[in-house]
Coordinates of N, CA and C in Angstrom, one line a residue:
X158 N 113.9 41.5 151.8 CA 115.0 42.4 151.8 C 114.7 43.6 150.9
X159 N 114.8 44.7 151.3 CA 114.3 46.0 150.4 C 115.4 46.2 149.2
X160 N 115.2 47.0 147.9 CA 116.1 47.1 147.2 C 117.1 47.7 147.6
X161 N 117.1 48.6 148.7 CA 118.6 49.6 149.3 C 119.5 48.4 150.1
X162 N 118.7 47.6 150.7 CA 119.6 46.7 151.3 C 120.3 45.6 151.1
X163 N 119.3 45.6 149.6 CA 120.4 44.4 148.8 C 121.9 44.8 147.9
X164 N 121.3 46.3 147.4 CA 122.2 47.3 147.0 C 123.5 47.3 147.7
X165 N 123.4 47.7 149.2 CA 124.2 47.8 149.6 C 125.3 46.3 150.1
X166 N 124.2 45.3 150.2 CA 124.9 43.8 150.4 C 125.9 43.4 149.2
X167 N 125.1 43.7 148.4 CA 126.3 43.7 146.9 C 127.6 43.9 147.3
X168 N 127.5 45.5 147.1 CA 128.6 46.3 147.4 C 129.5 45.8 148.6
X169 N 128.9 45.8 149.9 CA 129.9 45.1 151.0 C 130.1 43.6 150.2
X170 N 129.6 43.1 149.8 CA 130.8 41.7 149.1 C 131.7 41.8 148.6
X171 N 132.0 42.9 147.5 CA 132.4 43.2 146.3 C 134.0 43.7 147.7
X172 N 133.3 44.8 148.2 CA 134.2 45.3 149.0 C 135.0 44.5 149.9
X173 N 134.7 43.2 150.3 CA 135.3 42.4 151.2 C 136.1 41.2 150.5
X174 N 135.7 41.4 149.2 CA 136.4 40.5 148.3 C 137.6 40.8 147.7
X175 N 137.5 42.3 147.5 CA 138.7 43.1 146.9 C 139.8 42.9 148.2
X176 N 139.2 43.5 148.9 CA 140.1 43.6 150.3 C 140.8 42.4 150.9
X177 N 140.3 41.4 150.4 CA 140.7 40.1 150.8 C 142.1 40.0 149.9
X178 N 141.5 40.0 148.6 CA 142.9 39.8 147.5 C 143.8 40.9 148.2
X179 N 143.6 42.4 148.5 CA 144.4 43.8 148.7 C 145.4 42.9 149.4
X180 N 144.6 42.6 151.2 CA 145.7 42.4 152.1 C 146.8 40.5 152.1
X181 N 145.6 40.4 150.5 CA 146.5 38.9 150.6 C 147.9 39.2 149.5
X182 N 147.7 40.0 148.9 CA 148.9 39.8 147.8 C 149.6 41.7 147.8
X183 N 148.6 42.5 148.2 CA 149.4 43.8 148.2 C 150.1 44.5 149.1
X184 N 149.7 44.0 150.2 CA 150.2 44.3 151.5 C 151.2 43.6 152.2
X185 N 151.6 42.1 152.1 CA 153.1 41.5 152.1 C 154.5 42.4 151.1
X186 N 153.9 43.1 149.4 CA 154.5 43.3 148.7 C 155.1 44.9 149.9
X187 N 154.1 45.8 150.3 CA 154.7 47.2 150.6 C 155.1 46.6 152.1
X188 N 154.8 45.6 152.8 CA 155.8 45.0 153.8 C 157.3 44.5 153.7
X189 N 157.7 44.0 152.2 CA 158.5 44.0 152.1 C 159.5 45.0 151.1
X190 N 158.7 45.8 150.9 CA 159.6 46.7 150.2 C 159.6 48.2 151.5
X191 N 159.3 47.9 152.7 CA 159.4 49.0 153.9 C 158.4 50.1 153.4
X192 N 157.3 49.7 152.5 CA 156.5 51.2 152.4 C 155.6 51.2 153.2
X193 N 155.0 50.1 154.2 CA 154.6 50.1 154.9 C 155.0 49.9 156.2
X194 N 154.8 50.5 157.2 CA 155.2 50.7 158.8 C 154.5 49.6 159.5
X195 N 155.2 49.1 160.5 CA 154.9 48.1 161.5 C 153.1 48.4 161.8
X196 N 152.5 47.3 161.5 CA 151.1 47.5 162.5 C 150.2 48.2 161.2
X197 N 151.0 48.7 160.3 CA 149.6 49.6 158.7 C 149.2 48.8 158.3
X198 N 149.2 47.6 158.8 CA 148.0 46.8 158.1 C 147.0 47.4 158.2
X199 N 146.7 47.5 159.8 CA 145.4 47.8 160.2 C 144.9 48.8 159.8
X200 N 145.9 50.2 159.8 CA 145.3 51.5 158.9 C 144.9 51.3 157.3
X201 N 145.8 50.2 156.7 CA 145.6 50.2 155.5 C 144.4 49.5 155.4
X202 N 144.0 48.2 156.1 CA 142.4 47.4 155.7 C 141.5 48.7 156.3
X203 N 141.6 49.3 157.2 CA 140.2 50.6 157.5 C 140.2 51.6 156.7
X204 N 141.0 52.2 155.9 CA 141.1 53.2 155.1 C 140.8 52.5 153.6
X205 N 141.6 51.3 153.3 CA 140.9 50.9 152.2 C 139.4 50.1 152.0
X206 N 138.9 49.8 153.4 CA 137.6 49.0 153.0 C 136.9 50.8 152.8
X207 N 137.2 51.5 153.7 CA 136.1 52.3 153.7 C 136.1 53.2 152.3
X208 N 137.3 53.1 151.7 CA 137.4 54.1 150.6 C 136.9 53.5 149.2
X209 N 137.3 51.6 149.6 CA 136.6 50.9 148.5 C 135.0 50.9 148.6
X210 N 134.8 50.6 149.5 CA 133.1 50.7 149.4 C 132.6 52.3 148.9
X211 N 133.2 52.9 149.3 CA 132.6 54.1 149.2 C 132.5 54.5 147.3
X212 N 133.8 54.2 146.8 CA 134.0 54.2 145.5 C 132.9 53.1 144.6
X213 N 132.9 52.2 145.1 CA 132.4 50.9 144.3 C 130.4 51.8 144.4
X214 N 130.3 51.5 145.8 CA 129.0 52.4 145.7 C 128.3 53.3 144.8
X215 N 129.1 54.6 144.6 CA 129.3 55.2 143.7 C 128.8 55.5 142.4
X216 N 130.1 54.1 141.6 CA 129.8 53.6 140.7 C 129.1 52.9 140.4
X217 N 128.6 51.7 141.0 CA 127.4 51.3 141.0 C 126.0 52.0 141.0
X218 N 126.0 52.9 141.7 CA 125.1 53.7 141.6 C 124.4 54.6 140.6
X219 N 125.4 54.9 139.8 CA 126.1 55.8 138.3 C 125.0 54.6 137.3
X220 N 125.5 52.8 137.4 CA 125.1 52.1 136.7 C 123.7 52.2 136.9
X221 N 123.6 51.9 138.2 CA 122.1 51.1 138.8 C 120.7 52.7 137.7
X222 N 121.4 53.8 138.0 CA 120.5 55.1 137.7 C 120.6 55.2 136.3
X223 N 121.4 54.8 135.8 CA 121.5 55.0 134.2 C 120.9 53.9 132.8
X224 N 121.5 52.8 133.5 CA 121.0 51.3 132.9 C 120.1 50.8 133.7
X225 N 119.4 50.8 132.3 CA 117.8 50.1 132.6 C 117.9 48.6 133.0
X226 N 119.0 47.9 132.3 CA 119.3 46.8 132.3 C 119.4 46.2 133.8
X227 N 120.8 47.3 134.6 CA 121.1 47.1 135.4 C 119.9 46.8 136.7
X228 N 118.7 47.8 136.7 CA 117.9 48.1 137.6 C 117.2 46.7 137.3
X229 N 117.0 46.5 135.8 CA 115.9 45.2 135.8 C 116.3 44.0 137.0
X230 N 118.2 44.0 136.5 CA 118.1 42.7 137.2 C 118.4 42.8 138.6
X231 N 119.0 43.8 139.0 CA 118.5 44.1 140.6 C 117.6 43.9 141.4
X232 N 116.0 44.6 140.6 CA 115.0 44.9 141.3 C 114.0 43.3 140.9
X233 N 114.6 42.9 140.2 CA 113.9 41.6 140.0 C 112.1 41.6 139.9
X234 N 112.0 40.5 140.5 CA 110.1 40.8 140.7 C 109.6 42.2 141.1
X235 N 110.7 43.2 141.7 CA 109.8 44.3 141.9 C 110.4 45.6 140.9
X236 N 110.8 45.2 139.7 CA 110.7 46.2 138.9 C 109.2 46.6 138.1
X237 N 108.9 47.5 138.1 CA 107.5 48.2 137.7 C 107.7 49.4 136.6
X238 N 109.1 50.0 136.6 CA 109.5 50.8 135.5 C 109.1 51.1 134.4
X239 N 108.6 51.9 134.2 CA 107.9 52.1 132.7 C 106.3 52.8 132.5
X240 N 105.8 52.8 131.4 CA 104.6 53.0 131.1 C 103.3 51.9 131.4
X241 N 102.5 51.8 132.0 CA 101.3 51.5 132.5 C 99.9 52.1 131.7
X242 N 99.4 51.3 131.0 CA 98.0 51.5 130.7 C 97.1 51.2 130.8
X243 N 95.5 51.8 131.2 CA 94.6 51.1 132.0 C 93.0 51.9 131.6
X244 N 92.1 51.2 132.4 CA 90.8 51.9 131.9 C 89.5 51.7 132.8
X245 N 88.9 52.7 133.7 CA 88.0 52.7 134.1 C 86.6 53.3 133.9
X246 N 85.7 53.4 134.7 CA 84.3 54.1 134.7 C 84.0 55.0 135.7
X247 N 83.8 55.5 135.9 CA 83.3 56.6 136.5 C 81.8 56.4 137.2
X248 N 81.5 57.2 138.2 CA 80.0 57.0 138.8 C 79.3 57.4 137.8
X249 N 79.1 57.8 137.1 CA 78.5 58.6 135.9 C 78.0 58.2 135.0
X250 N 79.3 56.8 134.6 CA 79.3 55.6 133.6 C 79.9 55.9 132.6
X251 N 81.0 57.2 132.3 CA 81.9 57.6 131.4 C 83.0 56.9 131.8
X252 N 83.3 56.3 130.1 CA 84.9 55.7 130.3 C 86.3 56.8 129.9
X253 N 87.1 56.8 131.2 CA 88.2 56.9 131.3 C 89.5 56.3 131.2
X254 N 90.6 56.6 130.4 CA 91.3 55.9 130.3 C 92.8 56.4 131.1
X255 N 93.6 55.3 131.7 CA 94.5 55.7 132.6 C 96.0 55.6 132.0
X256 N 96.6 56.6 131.9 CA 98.4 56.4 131.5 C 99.1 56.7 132.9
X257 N 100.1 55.6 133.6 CA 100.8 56.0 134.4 C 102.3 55.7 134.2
X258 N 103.1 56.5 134.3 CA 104.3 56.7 134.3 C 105.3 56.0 136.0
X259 N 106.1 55.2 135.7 CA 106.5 54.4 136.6 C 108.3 55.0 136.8
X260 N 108.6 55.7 137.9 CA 110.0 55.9 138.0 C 110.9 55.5 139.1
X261 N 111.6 54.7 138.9 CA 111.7 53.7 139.8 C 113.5 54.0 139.9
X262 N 113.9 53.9 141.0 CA 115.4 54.4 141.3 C 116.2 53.2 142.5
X263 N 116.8 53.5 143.2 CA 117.1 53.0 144.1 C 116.3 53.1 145.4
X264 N 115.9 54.9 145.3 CA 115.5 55.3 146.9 C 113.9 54.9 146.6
X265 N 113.4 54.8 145.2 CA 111.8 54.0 145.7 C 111.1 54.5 144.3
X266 N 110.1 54.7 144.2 CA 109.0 54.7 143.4 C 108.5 56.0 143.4
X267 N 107.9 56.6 142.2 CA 106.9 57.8 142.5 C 106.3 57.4 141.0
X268 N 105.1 57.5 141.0 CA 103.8 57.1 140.1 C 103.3 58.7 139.7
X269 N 103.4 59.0 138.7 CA 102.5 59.9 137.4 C 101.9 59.7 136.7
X270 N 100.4 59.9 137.5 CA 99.2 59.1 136.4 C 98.5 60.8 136.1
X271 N 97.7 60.1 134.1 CA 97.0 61.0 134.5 C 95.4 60.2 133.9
X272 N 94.4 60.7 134.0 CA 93.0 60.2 133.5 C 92.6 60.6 132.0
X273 N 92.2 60.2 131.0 CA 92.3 61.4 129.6 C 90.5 60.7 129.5
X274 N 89.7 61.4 128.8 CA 88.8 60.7 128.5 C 89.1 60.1 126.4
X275 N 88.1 59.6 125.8 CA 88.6 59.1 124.7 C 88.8 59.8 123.8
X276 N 89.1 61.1 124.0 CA 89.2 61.9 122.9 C 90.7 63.1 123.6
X277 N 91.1 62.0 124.5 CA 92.1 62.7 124.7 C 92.4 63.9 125.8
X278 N 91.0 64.2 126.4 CA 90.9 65.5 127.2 C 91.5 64.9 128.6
X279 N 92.3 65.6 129.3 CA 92.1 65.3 130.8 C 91.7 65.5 131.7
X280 N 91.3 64.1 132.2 CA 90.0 64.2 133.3 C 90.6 64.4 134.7
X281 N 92.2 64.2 134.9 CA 92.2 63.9 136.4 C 93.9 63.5 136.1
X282 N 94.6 64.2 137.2 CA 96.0 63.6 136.9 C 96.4 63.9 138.2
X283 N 97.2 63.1 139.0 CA 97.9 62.3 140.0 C 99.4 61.9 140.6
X284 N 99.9 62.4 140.9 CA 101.4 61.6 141.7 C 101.1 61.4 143.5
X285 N 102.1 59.9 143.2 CA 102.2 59.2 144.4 C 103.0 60.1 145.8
X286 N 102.4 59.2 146.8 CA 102.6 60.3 147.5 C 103.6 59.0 148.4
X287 N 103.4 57.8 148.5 CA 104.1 57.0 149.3 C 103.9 55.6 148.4
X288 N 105.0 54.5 148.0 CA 104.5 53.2 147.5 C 105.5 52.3 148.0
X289 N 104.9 51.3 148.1 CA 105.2 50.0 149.1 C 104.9 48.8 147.6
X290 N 105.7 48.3 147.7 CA 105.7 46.4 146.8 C 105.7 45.5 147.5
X291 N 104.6 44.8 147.6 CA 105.3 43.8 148.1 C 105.4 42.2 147.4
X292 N 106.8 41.9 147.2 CA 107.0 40.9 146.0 C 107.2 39.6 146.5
X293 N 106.7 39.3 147.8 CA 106.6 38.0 147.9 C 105.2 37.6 148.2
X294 N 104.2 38.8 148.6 CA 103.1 38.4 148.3 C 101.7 39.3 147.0
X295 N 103.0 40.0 146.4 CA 102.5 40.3 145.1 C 101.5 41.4 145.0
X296 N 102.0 42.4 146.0 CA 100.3 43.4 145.9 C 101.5 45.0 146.1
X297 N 101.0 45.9 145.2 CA 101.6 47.0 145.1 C 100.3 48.2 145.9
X298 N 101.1 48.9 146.9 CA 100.4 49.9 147.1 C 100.3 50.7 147.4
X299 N 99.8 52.5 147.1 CA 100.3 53.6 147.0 C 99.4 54.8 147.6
X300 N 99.9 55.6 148.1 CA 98.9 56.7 148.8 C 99.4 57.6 147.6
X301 N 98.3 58.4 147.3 CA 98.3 59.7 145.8 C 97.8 61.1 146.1
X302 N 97.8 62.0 145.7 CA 97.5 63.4 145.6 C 97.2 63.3 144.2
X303 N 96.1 63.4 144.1 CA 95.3 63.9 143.1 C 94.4 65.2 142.6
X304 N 94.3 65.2 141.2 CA 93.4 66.7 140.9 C 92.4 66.5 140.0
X305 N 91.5 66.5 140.1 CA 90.1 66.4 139.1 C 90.1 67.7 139.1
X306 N 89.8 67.7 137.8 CA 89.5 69.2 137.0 C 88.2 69.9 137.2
X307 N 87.3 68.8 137.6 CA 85.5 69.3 137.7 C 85.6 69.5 139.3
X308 N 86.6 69.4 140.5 CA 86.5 70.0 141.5 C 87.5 71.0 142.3
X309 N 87.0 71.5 143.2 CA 87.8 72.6 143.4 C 89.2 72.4 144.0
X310 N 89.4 71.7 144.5 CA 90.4 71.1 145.3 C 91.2 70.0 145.2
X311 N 92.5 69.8 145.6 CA 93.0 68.5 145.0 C 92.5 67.5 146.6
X312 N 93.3 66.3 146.4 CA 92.5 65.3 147.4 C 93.3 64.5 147.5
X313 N 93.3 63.5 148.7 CA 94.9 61.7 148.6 C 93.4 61.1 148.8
X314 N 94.2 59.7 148.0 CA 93.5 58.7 147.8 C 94.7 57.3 148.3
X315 N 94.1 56.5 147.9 CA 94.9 55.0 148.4 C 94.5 54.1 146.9
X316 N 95.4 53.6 146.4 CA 95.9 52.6 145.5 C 96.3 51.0 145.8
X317 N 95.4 50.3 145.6 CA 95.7 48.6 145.9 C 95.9 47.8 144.7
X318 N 96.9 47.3 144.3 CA 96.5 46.6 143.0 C 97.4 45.0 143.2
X319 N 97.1 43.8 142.9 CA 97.9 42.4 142.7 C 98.5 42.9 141.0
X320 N 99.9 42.4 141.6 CA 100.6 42.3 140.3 C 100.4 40.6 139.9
X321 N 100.3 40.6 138.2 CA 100.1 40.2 137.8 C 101.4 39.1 137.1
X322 N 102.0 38.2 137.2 CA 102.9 37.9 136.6 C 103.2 36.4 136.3
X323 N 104.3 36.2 136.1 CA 104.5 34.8 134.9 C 104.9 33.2 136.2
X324 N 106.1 34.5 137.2 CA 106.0 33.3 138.5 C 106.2 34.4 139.4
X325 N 106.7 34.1 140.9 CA 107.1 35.2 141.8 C 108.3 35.9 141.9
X326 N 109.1 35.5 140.9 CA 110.7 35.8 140.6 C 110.6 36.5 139.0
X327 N 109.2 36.6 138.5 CA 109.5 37.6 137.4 C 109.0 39.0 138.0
X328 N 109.3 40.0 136.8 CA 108.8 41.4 137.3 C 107.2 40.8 137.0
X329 N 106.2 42.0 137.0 CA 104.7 42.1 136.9 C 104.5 42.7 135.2
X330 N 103.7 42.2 134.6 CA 103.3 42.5 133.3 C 101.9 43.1 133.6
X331 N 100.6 43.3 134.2 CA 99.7 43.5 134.1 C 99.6 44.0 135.6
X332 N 98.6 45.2 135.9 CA 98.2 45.0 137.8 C 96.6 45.1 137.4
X333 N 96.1 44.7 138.6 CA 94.4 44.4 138.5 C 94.0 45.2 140.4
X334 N 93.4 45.9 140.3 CA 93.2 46.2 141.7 C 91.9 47.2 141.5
X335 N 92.1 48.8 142.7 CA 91.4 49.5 142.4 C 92.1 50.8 143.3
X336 N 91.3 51.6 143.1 CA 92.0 52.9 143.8 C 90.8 53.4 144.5
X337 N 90.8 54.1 145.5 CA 89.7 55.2 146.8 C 90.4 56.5 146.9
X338 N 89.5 57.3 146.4 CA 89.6 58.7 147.0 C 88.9 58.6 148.5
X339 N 90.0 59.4 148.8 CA 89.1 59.8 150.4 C 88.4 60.6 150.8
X340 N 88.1 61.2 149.9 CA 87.0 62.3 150.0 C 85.5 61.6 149.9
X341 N 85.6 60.6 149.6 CA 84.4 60.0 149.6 C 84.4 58.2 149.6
X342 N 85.5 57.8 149.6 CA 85.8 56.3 149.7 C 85.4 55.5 148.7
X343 N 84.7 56.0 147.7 CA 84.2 55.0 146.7 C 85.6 54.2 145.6
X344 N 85.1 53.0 145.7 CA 86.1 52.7 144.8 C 86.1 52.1 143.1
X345 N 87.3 52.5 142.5 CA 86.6 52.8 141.0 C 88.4 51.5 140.5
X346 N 87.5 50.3 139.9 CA 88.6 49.1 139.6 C 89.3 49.6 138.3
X347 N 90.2 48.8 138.5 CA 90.9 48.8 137.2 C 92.2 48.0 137.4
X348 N 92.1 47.9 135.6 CA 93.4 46.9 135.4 C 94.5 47.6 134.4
X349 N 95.3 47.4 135.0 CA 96.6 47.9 133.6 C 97.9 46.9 133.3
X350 N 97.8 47.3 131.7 CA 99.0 46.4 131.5 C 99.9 47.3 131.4
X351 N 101.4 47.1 131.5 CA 102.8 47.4 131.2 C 102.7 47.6 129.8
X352 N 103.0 48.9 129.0 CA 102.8 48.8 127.3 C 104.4 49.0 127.4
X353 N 105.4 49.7 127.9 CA 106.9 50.1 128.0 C 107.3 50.2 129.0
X354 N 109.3 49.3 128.9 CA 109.2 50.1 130.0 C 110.2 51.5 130.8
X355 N 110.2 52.2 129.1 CA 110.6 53.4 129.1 C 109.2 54.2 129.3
X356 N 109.6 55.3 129.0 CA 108.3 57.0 129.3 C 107.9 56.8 127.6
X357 N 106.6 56.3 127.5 CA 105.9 56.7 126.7 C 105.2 57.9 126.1
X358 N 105.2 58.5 125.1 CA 104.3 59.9 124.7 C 103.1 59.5 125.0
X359 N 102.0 60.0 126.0 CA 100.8 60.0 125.8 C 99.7 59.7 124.9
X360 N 100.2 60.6 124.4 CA 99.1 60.4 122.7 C 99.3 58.6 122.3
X361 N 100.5 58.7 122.3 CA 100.7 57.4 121.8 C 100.0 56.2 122.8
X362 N 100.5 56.6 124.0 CA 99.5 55.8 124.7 C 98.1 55.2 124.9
X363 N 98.2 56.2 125.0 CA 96.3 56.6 124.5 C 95.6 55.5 123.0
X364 N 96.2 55.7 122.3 CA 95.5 55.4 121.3 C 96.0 53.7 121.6
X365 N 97.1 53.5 122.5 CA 97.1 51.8 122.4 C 95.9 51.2 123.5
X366 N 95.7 52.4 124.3 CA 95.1 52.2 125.4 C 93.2 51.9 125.2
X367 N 92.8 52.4 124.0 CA 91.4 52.5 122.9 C 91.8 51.4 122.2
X368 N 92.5 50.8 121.5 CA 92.6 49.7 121.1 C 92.6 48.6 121.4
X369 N 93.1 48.7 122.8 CA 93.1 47.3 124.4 C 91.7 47.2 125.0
X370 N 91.1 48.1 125.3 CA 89.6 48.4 126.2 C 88.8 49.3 125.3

């Protein structure tokens, strides 16, 4: 079940639970005080489910975007939120190191990576262009637009990585995969672990990132 549809399954409980108490205890009370008209049940359960879900939504939503907390335990095994640090090679045999930024909402994912080499310069930086989780058999994967600085043009590529984790009901701590540019298909591995799972400053990353690889 995707995170929008569990989102929303929430919500319709919440809403059918309220509604339940409404017409069991509030709606005998305006039946018997004549504030309600022969037959307003029925206007009152269609106007109030739809105005309660609509409200509860809302606010939930307010939560789900704001608290980190909230998202964690939502998104369960497929929370990814946060900072990501990683390290590969190049055809060349120069190491690169990778920071990607994880922002994760309701409507989905978008990934901001960039490449630095060890002194900090950047070699290559990237946002997702489509990503898919899949958390029951553990593999995240992402189509990218990318830009290398030593070519003229930017380029999409494809992202495969196994998440890494404690059982299939936790989030992922580590991913291990590899990424292909399409401009040439070659593919260049790597592994990253979760260092935060707020937006880290770079710099800072970086230097945890030379201390790990």
């Amino acid at each position: 079940m995707s995170i929008a549809n569990r989102f929303h399954l929430f919500v319709s409980s919440c809403t059918v639970t309220l509604m339940y108490l409404a017409l069991l205890h509030v709606v005998p009370t305006l039946k018997a005080t004549a504030l309600l008209p022969p037959y307003g049940e029925v206007a009152f359960a269609f106007v109030g489910t739809v105005g309660c879900y609509l409200l509860l939504a809302r606010i939930l939503r307010v939560f789900f975007d704001r608290l980190r907390l909230a998202r964690k335990l939502l998104l369960g095994a497929e929370y990814v939120e946060g900072t990501w640090i990683g390290c590969f090679t190049t055809p060349t045999g120069e190491k690169k190191y990778t920071i990607e930024h994880f922002e994760q909402t309701l409507d989905g994912v978008v990934i901001r990576g960039e490449a630095l080499t060890p002194n900090g310069v950047q070699y290559a930086q990237w946002v997702s262009i489509a990503v898919s989780i899949d958390a029951i058999n553990g593999i995240l994967t992402y189509t990218y637009q990318c830009d290398v600085h030593s070519r003229n043009a930017p380029f999409q590529g494809i992202a495969v990585f196994q998440l890494e984790r404690a059982n299939s009901r936790k989030p992922p701590h580590a991913l291990s995969g590899y990424s292909a540019d399409l401009i040439d298909g070659v593919r260049s591995g790597n592994r990253e672990y979760k260092l935060s799972d707020g937006v880290l400053d770079k710099t800072a990353a970086l230097g945890v990132a030379k201390q790990r690889f």
